[in-house]
Amino acid sequence: MPVEFQDYYSTLGVSREATEDEIKKAFRKLARKHHPDVAADKSTAEAKFKEINEAYEVLGDPEKRRKYDQLGARWQDAAADQPHPSQSWQPGGPESESQDFHFTGTGFSDFFEQYFTGASHHGYAQPPPGPSNRPRRGSDVEGDILVTLEEAMHGTTRPISLQTLNRQTGQRETQSFQVRIPPGATDGRRIRVPAQGSPGIAGGPPGDLFLRVRHAAHPDFTTRDTDLHHELPLAPWEAVLGTEVIVPTLDGSIKLRIPPGSENGQKLRVRSRGLPKGKTGERGDFFVTLDLRTPSILTDEERALWEKLRDTSSFQPRKSPTP
Amino acid sequence: MTTPDSPSPEHGPAYTLDIIASACGISSQTVVHYHEQGLLSPASLDESGTALYDDDCLHRLRRIEHLRETYALETAALRLTLDLMDEVERLRSELRHRR
């Protein structure tokens, strides 16, 4: 099954020489524009948002980017050298539980599935030693499923298709099923879909499908377990004098008080505004990291004010504190 | 196409000791042994103190069984291998978060 090459540089609108920072900025800009919650055309926004996420998943990771760059020049040759599991089906071949399958509906393209998810799809392919004619449970199949933070927040149901090879008939079979993503599905968590793995051997039961949740990169938030993190840019005077700012969360904006004398990198915690913790009704926390920004362009008047501050301030950031 | 109504699993800690043992084709005593060896912990305890397991626990138990059966690992080697696999997953996750 040929896969379509994905031009991730083009998706993010950056050059092949783009720096990591440029890639990050391009992703954030596009993700904000096409985020399903804000885009005008919601029907196309979700697909576009996932495309952008996939491109960033590869180009934002130096190791994956290097692999992609190497692949870019000769990806069709590489495809021939390293057959996709679904291309390597050999009906009547030696009995093996090596996995022949192909996902759709996980939020990743076929191209990504083939080259960038690798071994996680193969589950436990090696059967235990023993007589080959005794019934054996089919091997588990593992895959990643891309979940937006909004989906992780509220939960959702996703249609998934899994193409497998029936070794007895040599035919490809498509299994379609619904996977429920529960509210509070944390990054890395595995969701089991019973009996949707590899078929059993000699009358054994089928294996299970384990889908590992991958949180889609979000322009404003990251997650750690059920905690939600946000970086808040601040002007120096806001940090020094304190202020109140409106900060977005996954379920509406909140007014946050920045105390006077706040430091760059300081984390402020808002309790219970993160992802849900299972069925208990509890939620993780929302952490806001202060990101002090300084103006790069000054008017004459602003420069004069900064100079006045310099001449009158007693603040000495490099002086050791007195014991 | 097969039916779209394949069972959707319950999420959260949903399996008792007997169920998770049965899902792996091993005895409950073996699961308890893995507890005692520090290889597996329940996801939570219910109100009566009964151990409950989730899909991550089941995945780990399958991994333990796979390593034990396929590579004949003994407990110490099993623990080391599982720790290393966990560490790789944790570091990969950390790397993703730092990007």
XYZ file of C-alpha atoms in Angstrom, chain A residues 24 56-58 60-64 123-129 137 140 142 146 161 174-182 187-194 196 208 210 212 214-217 222-225 279, chain B residues 1-15 19 22-25 54-72 82 85-86 89 92-99:
102
model
C 8.352 26.308 17.108
C 5.701 19.567 14.440
C 5.925 16.121 16.011
C 8.600 15.317 13.413
C 10.251 19.696 16.409
C 12.171 16.586 17.436
C 15.829 16.771 16.314
C 16.119 12.998 15.990
C 12.934 12.599 13.953
C 3.588 -5.091 20.420
C 4.870 -8.423 21.557
C 5.502 -10.084 18.280
C 7.595 -13.009 19.434
C 5.549 -15.988 20.542
C 6.709 -17.903 23.568
C 8.575 -21.111 22.813
C -3.333 -15.981 22.194
C -1.027 -7.450 21.294
C 0.361 -1.177 20.026
C -3.228 11.712 18.792
C -9.835 1.159 11.633
C -10.543 -4.299 8.186
C -11.806 -4.045 11.701
C -13.610 -0.848 12.565
C -14.480 0.076 16.087
C -15.018 2.987 18.383
C -12.468 3.906 20.996
C -13.592 5.988 23.915
C -11.043 8.505 25.118
C -12.007 9.133 28.742
C -0.192 11.670 27.788
C 1.383 8.222 27.632
C -1.635 6.460 29.115
C -2.614 3.254 27.377
C -6.155 2.488 26.372
C -6.957 -1.158 25.846
C -9.341 -2.273 23.153
C -10.040 -5.931 23.917
C -8.651 -6.075 18.479
C -5.622 -6.793 22.451
C -3.247 -0.920 23.186
C -1.055 5.054 23.738
C -0.307 11.287 22.648
C -1.397 14.789 23.490
C -1.390 16.992 20.412
C 0.878 19.984 20.837
C 1.450 21.758 27.717
C 0.530 18.987 30.143
C 2.301 17.005 32.832
C 0.084 14.214 33.967
C -14.104 9.724 37.772
C -15.713 -4.235 7.451
C -16.658 -5.781 10.724
C -19.134 -4.417 13.155
C -18.418 -0.937 14.450
C -19.763 -1.891 17.837
C -16.789 -3.801 19.141
C -16.545 -3.513 22.875
C -15.271 -0.238 24.133
C -13.304 -0.767 27.307
C -14.126 0.800 30.600
C -11.397 3.167 31.602
C -9.826 3.852 34.923
C -8.917 1.187 37.436
C -11.423 -1.452 36.417
C -9.865 -4.869 36.882
C -9.657 -10.468 36.178
C -7.165 -14.158 33.795
C -6.577 -11.559 31.060
C -2.920 -12.569 31.052
C -3.522 -16.275 31.347
C -6.080 -0.281 34.914
C -5.017 -0.730 31.294
C -1.472 0.432 32.060
C -1.207 -2.298 34.731
C -2.449 -4.890 32.264
C 0.052 -3.710 29.662
C 2.841 -3.948 32.231
C 1.771 -7.415 33.282
C 1.762 -8.546 29.651
C 5.217 -7.028 29.264
C 6.444 -8.920 32.332
C 5.040 -12.186 31.003
C 6.518 -11.543 27.559
C 9.990 -10.830 28.950
C 9.824 -13.803 31.274
C 8.592 -16.290 28.676
C 10.495 -15.124 25.627
C 13.817 -14.225 27.210
C 13.619 -16.393 30.331
C 11.402 -2.994 33.285
C 12.066 0.471 29.697
C 10.180 2.783 32.071
C 9.554 6.039 28.157
C 11.033 10.322 25.753
C 7.998 11.874 27.362
C 10.158 14.497 29.088
C 11.810 15.293 25.752
C 8.435 15.832 24.132
C 7.378 18.160 26.933
C 10.549 20.190 26.692
C 10.161 20.869 23.005
